[in-house]
Coordinates of C-alpha atoms and ligand atoms in Angstrom, one line a residue:
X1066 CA -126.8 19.5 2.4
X1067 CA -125.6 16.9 -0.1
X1068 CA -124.7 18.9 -2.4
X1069 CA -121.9 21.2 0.4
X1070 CA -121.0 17.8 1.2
X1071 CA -120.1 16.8 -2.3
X1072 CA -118.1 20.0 -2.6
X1073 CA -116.7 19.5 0.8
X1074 CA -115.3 16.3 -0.4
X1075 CA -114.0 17.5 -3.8
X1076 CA -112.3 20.3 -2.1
X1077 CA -110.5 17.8 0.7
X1078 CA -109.2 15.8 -2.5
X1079 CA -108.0 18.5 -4.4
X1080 CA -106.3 19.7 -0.9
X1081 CA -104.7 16.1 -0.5
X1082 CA -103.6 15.9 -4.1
X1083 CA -102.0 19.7 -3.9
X1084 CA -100.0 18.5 -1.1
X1085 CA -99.3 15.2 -2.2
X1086 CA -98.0 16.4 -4.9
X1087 CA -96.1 19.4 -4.2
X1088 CA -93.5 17.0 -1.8
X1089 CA -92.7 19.9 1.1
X1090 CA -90.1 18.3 2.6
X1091 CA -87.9 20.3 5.0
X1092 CA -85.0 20.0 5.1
X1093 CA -84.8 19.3 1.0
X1094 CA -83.7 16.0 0.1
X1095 CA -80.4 15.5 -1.8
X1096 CA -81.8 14.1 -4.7
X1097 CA -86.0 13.8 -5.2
X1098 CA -87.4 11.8 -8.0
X1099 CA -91.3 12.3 -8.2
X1100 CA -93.7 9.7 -9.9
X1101 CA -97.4 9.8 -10.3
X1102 CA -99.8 8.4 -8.5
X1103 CA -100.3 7.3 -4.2
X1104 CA -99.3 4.1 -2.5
X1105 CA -102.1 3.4 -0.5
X1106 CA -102.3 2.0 2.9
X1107 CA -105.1 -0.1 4.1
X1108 CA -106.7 -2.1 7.3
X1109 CA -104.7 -5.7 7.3
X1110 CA -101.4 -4.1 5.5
X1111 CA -98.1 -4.3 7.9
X1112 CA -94.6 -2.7 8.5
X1113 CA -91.9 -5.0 8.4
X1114 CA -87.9 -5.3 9.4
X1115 CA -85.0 -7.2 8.9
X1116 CA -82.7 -5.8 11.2
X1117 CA -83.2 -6.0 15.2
X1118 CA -80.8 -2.3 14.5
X1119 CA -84.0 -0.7 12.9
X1120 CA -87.0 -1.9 14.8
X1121 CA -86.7 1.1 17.8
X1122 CA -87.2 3.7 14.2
X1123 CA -89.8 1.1 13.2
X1124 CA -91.2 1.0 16.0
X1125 CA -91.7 4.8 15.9
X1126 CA -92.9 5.3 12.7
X1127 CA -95.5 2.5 13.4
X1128 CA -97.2 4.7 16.0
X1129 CA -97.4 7.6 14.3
X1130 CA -98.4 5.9 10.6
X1131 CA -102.1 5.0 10.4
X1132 CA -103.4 5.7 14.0
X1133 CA -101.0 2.9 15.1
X1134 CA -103.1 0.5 13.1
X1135 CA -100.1 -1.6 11.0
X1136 CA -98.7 -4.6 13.0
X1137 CA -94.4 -4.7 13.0
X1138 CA -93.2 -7.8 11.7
X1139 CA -89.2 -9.1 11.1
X1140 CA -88.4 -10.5 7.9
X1141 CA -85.2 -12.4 6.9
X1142 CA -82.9 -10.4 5.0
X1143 CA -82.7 -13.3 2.5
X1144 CA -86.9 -12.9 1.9
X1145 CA -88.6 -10.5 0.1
X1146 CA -91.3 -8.8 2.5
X1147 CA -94.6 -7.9 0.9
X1148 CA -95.5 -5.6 4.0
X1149 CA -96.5 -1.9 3.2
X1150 CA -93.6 -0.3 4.4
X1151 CA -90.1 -2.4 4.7
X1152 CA -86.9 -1.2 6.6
X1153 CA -83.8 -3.0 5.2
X1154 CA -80.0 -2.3 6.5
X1155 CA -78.1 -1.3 3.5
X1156 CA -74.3 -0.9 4.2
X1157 CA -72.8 1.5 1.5
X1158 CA -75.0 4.6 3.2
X1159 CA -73.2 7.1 4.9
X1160 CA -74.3 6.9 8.7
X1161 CA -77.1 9.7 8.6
X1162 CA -78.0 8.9 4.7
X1163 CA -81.0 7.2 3.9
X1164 CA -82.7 5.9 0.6
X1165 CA -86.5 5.8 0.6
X1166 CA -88.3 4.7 -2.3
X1167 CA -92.2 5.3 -2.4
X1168 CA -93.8 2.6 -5.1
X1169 CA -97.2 1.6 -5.6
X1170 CA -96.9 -1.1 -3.7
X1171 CA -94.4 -1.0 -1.1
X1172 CA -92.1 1.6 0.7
X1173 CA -88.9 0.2 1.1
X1174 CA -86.8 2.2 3.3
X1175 CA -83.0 1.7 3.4
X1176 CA -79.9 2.9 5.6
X1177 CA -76.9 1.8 7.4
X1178 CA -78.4 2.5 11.1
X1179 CA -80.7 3.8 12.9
X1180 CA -79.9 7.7 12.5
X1181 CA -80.7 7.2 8.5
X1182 CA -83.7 5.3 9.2
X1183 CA -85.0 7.9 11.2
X1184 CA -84.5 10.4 9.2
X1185 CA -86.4 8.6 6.1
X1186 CA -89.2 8.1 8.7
X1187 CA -89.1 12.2 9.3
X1188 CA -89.3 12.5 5.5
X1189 CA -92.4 10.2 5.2
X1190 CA -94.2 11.6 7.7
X1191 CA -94.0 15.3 6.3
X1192 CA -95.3 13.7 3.4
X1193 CA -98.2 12.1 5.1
X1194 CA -101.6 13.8 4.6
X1195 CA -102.5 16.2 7.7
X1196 CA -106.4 15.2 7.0
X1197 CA -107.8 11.9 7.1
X1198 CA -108.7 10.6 3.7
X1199 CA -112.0 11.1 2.7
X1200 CA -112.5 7.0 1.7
X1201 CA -112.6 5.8 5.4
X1202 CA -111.0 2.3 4.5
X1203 CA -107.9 4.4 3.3
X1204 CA -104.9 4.4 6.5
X1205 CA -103.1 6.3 5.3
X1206 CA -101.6 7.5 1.4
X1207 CA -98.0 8.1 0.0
X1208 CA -97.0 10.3 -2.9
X1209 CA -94.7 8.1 -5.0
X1210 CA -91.0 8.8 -5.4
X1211 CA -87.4 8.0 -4.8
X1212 CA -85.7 10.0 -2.7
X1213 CA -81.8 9.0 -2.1
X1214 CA -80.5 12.0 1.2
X1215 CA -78.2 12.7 3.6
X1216 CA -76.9 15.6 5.2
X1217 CA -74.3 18.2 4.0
X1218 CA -72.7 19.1 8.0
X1219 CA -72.4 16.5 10.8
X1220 CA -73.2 19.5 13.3
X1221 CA -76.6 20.9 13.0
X1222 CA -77.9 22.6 16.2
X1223 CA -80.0 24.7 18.3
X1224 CA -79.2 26.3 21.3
X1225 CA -81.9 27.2 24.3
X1226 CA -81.1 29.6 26.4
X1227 CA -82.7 27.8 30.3
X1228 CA -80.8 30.1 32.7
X1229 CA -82.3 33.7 31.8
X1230 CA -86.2 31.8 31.8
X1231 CA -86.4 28.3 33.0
X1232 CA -88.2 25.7 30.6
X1233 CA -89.5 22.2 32.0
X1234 CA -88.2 19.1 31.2
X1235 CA -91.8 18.6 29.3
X1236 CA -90.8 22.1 27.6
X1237 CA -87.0 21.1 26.4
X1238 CA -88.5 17.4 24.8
X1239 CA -90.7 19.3 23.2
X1240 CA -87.9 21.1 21.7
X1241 CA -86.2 18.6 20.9
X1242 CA -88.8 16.6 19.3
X1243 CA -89.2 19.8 16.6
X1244 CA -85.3 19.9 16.2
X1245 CA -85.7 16.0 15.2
X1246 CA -88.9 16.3 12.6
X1247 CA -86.1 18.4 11.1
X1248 CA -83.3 16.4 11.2
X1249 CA -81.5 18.4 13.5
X1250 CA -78.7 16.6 15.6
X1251 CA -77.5 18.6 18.2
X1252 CA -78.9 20.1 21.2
X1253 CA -76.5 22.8 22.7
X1254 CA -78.2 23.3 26.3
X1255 CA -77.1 26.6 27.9
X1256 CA -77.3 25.7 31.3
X1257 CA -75.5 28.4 33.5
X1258 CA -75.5 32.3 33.4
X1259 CA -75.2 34.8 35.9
X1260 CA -78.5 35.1 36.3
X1261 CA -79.4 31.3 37.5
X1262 CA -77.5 27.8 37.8
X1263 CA -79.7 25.1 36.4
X1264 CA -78.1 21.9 37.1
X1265 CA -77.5 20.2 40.0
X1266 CA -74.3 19.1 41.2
X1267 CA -74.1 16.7 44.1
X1268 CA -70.5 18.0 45.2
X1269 CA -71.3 21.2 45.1
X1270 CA -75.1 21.6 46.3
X1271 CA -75.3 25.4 46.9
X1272 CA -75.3 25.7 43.2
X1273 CA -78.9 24.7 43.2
X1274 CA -80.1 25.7 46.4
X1275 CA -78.5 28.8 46.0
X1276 CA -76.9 30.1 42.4
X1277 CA -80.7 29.4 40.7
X1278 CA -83.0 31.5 42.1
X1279 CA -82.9 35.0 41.6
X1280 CA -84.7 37.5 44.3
X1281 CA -86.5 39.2 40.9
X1282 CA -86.1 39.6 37.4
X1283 CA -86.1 42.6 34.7
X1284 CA -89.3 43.1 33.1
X1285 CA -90.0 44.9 30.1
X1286 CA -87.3 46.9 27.9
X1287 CA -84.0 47.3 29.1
X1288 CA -83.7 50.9 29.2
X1289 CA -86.7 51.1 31.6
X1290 CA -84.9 49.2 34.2
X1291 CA -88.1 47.7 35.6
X1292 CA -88.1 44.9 37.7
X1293 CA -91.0 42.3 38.9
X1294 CA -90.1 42.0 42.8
X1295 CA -90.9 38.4 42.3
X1296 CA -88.3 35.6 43.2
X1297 CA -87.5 33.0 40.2
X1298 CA -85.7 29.9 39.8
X1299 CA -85.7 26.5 38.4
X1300 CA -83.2 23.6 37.6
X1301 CA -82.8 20.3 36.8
X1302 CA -82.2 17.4 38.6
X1303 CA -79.3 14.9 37.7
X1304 CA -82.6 12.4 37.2
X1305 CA -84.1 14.8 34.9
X1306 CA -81.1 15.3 33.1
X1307 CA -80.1 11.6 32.4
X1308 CA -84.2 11.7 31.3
X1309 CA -83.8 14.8 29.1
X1310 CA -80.1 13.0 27.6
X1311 CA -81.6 9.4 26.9
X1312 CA -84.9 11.2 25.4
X1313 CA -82.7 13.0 22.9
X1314 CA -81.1 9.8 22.0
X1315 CA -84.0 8.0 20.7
X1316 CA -84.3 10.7 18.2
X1317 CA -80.3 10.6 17.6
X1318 CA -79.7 13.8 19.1
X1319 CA -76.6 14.4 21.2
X1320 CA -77.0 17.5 23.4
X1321 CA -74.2 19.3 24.4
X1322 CA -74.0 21.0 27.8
X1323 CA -72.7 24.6 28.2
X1324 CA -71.0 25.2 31.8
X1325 CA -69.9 29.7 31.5
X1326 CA -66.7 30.3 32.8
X1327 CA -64.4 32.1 33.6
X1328 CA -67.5 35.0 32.9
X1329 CA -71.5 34.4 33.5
X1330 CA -70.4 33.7 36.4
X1331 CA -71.9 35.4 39.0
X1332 CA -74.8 33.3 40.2
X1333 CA -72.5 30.6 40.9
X1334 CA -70.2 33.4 42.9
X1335 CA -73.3 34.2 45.4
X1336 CA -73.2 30.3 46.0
X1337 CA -69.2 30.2 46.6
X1338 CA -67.7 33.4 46.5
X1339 CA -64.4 31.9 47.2
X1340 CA -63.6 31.0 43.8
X1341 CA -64.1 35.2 42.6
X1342 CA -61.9 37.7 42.9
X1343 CA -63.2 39.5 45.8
X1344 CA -64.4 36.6 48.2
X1345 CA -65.6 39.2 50.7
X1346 CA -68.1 40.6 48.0
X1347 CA -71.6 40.1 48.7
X1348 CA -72.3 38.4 45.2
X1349 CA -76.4 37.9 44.6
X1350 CA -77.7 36.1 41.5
X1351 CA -78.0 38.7 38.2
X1352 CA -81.4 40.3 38.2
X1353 CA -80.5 42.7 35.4
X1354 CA -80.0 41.1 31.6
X1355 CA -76.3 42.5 30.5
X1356 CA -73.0 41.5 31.1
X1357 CA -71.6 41.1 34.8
X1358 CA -68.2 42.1 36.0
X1359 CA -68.0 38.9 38.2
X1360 CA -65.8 36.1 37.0
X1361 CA -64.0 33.4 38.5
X1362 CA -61.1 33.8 39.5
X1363 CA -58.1 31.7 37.6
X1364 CA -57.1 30.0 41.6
X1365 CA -56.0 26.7 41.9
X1366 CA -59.1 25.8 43.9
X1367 CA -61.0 27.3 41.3
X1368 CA -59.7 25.2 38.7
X1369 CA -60.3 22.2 41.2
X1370 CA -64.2 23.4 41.7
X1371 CA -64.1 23.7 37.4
X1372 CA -62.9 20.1 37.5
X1373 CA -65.2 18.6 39.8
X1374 CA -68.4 20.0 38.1
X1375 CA -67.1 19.4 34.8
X1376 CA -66.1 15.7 36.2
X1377 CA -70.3 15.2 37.2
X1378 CA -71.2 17.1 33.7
X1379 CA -69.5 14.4 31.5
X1380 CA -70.8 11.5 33.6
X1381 CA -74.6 12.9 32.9
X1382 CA -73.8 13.7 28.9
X1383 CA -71.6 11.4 27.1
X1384 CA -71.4 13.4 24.1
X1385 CA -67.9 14.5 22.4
X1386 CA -68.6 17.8 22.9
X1387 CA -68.5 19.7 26.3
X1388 CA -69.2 23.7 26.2
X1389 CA -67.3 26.0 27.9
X1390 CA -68.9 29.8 27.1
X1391 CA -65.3 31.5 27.1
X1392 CA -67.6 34.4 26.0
X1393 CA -68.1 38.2 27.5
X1394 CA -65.5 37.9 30.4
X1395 CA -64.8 41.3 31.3
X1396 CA -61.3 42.0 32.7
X1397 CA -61.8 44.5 35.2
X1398 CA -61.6 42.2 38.1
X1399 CA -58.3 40.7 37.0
X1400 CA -56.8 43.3 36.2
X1401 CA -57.8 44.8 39.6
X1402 CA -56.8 41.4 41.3
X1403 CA -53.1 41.5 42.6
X1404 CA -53.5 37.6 42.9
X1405 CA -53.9 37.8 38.8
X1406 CA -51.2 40.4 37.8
X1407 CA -48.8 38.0 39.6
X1408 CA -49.9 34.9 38.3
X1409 CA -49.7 36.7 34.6
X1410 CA -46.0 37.7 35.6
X1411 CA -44.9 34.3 36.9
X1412 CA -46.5 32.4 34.0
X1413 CA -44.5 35.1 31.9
X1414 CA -48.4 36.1 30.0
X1415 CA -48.6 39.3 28.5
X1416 CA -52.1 40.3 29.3
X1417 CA -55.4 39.3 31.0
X1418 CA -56.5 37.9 27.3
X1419 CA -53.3 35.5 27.5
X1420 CA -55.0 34.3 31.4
X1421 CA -58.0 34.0 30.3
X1422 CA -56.4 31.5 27.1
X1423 CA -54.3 30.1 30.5
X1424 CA -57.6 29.4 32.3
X1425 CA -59.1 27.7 28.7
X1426 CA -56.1 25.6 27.9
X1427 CA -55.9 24.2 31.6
X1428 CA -59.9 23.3 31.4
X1429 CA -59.3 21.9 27.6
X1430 CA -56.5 19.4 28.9
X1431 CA -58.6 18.3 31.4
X1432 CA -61.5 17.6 29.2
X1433 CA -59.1 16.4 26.4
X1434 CA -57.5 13.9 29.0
X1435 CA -61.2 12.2 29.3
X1436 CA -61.5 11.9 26.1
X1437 CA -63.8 14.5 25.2
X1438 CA -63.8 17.9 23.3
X1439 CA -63.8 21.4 24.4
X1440 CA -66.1 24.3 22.6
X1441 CA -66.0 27.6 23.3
X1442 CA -67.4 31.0 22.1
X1443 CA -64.8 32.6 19.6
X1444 CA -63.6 35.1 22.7
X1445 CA -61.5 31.5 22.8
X1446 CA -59.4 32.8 20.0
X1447 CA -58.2 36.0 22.0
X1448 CA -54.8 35.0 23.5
X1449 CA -54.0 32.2 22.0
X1450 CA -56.0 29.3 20.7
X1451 CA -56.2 26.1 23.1
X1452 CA -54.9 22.9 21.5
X1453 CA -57.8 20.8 20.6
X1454 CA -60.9 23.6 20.9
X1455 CA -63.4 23.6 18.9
X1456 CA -64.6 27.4 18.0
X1457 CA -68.8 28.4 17.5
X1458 CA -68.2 31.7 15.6
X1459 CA -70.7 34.0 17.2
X1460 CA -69.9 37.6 16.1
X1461 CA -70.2 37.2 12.8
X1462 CA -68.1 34.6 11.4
X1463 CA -65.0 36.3 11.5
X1464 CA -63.8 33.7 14.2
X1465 CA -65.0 31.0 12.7
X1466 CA -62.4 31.9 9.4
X1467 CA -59.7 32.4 12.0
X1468 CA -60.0 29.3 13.6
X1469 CA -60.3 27.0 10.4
X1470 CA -57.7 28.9 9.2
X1471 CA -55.5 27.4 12.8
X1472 CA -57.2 24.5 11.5
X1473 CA -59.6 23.8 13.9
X1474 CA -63.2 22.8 13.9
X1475 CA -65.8 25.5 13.7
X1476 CA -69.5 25.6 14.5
X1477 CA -70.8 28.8 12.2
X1478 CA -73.6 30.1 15.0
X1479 CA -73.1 33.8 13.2
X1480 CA -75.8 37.1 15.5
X1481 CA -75.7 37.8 12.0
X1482 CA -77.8 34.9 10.5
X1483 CA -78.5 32.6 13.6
X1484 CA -79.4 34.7 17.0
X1485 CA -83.4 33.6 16.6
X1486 CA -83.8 35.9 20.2
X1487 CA -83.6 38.7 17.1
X1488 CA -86.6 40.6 15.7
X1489 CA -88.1 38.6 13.0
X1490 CA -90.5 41.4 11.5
X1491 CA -90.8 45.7 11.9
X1492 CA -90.4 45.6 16.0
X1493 CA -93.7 47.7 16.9
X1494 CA -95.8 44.6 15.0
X1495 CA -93.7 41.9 17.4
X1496 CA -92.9 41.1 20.8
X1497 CA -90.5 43.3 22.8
X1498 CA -86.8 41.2 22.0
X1499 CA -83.5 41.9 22.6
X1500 CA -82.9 43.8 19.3
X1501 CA -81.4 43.0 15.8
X1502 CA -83.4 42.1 12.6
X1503 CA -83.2 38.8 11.7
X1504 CA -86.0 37.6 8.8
X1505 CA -86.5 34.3 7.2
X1506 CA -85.1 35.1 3.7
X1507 CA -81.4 36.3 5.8
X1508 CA -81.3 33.4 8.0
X1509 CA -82.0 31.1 4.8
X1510 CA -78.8 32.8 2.9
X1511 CA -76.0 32.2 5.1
X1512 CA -73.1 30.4 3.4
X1513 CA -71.3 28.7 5.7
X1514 CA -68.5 27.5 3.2
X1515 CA -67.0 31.2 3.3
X1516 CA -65.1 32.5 -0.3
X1517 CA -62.2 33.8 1.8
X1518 CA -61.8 29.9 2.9
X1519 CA -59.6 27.2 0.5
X1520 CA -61.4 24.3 0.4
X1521 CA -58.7 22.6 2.8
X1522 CA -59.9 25.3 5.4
X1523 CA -63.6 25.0 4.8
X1524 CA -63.3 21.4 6.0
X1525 CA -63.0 22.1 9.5
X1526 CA -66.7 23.9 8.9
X1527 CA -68.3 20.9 11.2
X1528 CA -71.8 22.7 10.6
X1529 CA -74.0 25.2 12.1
X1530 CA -76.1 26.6 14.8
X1531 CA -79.3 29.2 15.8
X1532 CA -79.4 30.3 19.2
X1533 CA -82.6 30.8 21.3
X1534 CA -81.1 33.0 23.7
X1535 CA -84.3 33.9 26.6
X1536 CA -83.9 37.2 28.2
X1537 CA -87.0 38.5 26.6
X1538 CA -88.8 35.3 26.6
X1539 CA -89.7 34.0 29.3
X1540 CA -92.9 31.2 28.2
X1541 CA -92.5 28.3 25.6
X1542 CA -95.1 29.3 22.8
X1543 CA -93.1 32.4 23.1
X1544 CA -90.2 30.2 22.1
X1545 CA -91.6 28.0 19.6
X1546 CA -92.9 31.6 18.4
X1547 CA -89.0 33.1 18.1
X1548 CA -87.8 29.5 16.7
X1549 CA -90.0 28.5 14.1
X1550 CA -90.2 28.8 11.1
X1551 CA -86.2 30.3 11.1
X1552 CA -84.6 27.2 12.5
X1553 CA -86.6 25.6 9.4
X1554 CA -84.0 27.7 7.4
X1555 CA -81.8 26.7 9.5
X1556 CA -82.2 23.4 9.3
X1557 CA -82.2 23.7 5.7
X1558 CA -78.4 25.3 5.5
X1559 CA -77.2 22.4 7.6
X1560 CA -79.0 19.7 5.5
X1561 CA -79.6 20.3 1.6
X1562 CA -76.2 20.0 -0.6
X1563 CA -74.2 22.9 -1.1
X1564 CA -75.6 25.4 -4.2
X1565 CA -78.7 24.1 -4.3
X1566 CA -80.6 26.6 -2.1
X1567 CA -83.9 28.8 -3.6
X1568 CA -85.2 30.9 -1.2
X1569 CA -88.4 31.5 -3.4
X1570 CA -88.8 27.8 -3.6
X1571 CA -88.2 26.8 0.1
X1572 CA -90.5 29.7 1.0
X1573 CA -93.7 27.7 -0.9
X1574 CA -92.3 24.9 0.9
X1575 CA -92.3 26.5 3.8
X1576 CA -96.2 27.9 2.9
X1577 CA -97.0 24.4 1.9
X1578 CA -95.9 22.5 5.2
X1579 CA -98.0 25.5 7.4
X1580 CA -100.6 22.6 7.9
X1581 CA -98.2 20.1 9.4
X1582 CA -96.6 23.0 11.7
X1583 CA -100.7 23.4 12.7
X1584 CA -101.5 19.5 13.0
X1585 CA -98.7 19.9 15.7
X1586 CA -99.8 22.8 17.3
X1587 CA -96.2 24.6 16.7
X1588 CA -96.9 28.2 17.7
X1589 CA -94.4 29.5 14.9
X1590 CA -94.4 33.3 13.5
X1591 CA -96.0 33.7 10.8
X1592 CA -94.7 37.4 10.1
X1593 CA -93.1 36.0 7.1
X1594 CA -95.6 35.7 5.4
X1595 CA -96.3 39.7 5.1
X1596 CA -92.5 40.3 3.8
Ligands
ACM3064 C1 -73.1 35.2 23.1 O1 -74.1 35.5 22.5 N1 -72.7 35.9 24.2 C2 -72.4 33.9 22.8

């Protein structure tokens, strides 16, 4: 028995020394300095501040350091603090940059704000053992190093997909907690389809009593064109909202809100059918997965219905950013509508693309003219460009050069490299999704920088994106399944500096950090590991 303990023991330090001294940080670090040996953290050892700015990080790290066993103290800036771990304001970083220097005494972490803090706090805790240490007086232990970081792109996002399957405010923190450990900064909420509305608007209230349930849903592949005779729905309220928006600000995450128009449309049409092209139509919510036929319709009452739900949007999410979709609008109704083939020859357009460009600069001016910014899919770029959009290149990244090239800012959100609803492995060892093939090594290569770009034009590259889109999944293990370890790659184009990436390298890293994904019960893939 002693003797299995003994070797039980040996083998738990040789586990803590391997990954103490291997550093798996994800997203890598700028610039990584290892030394030798552990700071170690004991009973009676504090964290302290010096900056009122830092103690909601500090606060943070101190309940998830040590079993919350280290008392938070301030400091003076003009004293030197002998606590364990010391946050200090240092104001030559960049706003997300961070400097965090590991010594055998003291972890002093530095950075202009909170946002930097927080991301040194991400960093230490990934280097934090997953196991208790086996000397029972030792907290908590610290690989020593210097690491000086911040991030490459302002932009790095995730998308989720809540209108196909509904996830729970519980469900979308989650998310968003995982997006943060990986200094992720942007969650792009997808919050209307035609197949369910899922945010209430007070003006308008049919949109949730109606537009988001749907009478049954698809099941299984497409080409069966099954379906489960079983009523669904879901949305949140504007409470749950301003919860979900002030949640993602603790951990410096802005979310963005997608509203479809002028297509996805059709759940909101079986709410008010007066704002489609055929206001006598029976419009029901989408049961099928696909495209619909039913858009809005570019009327002036339309526009005012656009206005008014965009006007209750921005008061709920004061980020810049306001999504529009733009994407997949079929024609067929306009150019069937004699309502639109007049208002194209009276505003002298030469197609439907040129009214649907009509129907995006009208809602940009009245986003720009509250101060915020429109993004659309890159279907934006067909007719004409709107004045101050902002393009997320989704079929391939063809858009995304166009729209630099207009000099506009570009999101890089490429099916090619980012669409995580895609196949990671062979499909008959996976769960049924929509298609594609998207593995771990591809999603880590993308370039977002493209050749064909001068570096004048690769400038409005604001960063990238992966999108969870949820036809084919409909529970949130399923999600966490289809998300991780990809946006890890993800995360890792957005982050490290540019021509530094090793896929061989972030793979062991990826291998060695597997026990920190299991500490937190992350339900990621792990078909990776057999290509
Ligand atoms: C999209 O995938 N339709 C943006």
């Amino acid at each position: 028995m002693k003797k299995i303990f003994g070797a039980l023991v040996l083998l738990c330090t040789f586990v803590n020394l391997f990954a103490q001294n291997s550093y798996p940080i994800i997203p890598k670090p700028a610039s990584l300095v290892t030394a030798e040996g552990k700071q170690i953290i004991k009973k009676g050892m504090s964290i302290s501040f010096s900056d009122s700015s830092l103690l909601p990080v500090v606060n943070l790290l101190q309940a998830q350091i040590a079993n919350g066993a280290l008392p938070v103290k301030w400091v003076p800036a003009t004293k030197r603090s002998s606590a364990a771990i010391h946050f200090a304001i240092d104001q030559n970083q960049p706003r997300e940059a961070y400097k965090l220097q590991i010594g055998a005494k003291q972890t002093m972490i530095t950075a202009l704000s909170g946002p930097g803090a927080f991301y040194a706090v991400q960093t230490l805790l990934q280097l934090l053992p997953v196991t208790p240490d086996v000397n029972p007086s030792v907290l908590a232990s610290l690989p020593q190093c210097t690491i000086e970081d911040k991030p490459r792109f302002g932009y790095r996002g995730l998308m989720l997909d809540v209108a196909r399957h509904f996830f729970t405010v519980e469900e979308v923190k989650r998310y968003i907690d995982l997006m943060a450990t990986y200094k992720m900064n942007t969650f792009h909420w997808h919050l209307t389809e035609d197949q369910g509305w899922r945010i209430e608007i007070k003006k308008y209230p049919l949109l949730t009593q109606v537009a988001s349930i749907r009478k049954e849903s698809m099941v299984g592949a497409f080409k069966d064109q099954k379906f489960d005779k079983t009523p669904y729905g879901g949305f949140y309220t504007q409470d749950q909202i301003r919860e979900v928006v002030a949640y993602a600000a603790n951990k410096f995450i802005t979310i963005v809100p997608e509203i479809e128009m002028p297509g996805h449309s059709q759940a909101l049409l079986s709410a008010y059918p007066q704002f489609g092209c055929n206001p006598d139509k029976m419009y029901e919510v989408r049961t099928k997965w696909g495209i619909s036929e039913d858009v809005l319709c570019p009327r002036e009452e339309t526009f005012q219905f656009v206005e008014d739900v965009l006007t209750e949007v921005m008061d709920l999410f004061p980020g810049t950013y306001i999504h529009i979709g733009g994407d997949e609008c079929p024609k067929t109704q306009w150019k069937e509508s004699r309502f639109c083939q007049n208002l194209i020859k009276q505003l002298g357009l030469k197609d439907e693309h040129e009214l649907q460009s009509y129907f995006i600069r009208r809602v940009d001016k009245f986003i720009t003219s509250k101060g915020r910014r429109l993004i659309g899919w890159d279907e934006i770029l067909e007719g004409g460009l709107s004045p101050n959009a902002t393009v997320m290149s989704w079929r391939g990244v063809k858009g995304g050069m166009e729209a630099a090239k207009q000099q506009h800012e570009v999101v890089m959100s490429p099916n090619s490299h980012f669409y995580l609803d895609y196949y990671q492995g062979e499909p008959k060892g996976e769960p049924l999704a929509i298609g594609g093939f998207l593995t771990l090594s591809k999603c880590y290569s993308f370039e977002p920088e493209l050749p064909e770009l001068t570096p004048a034009e690769a400038k409005y590259i604001i960063g990238v994106q992966a999108n969870v889109w949820t036809e084919y999944i409909s529970t949130f293990s399923h999600i966490e399944y289809m998300t991780y370890p990809r946006a890890l790659a993800l995360a890792e184009v957005g982050w490290s500096p540019k021509g530094t990436k090793d896929f061989p390298a972030f793979l062991e890293r990826v291998k060695q950090h597997l026990p920190v994904m299991d500490s937190r019960k992350i339900n990621y893939s792990k078909t990776f590991l057999k290509q």
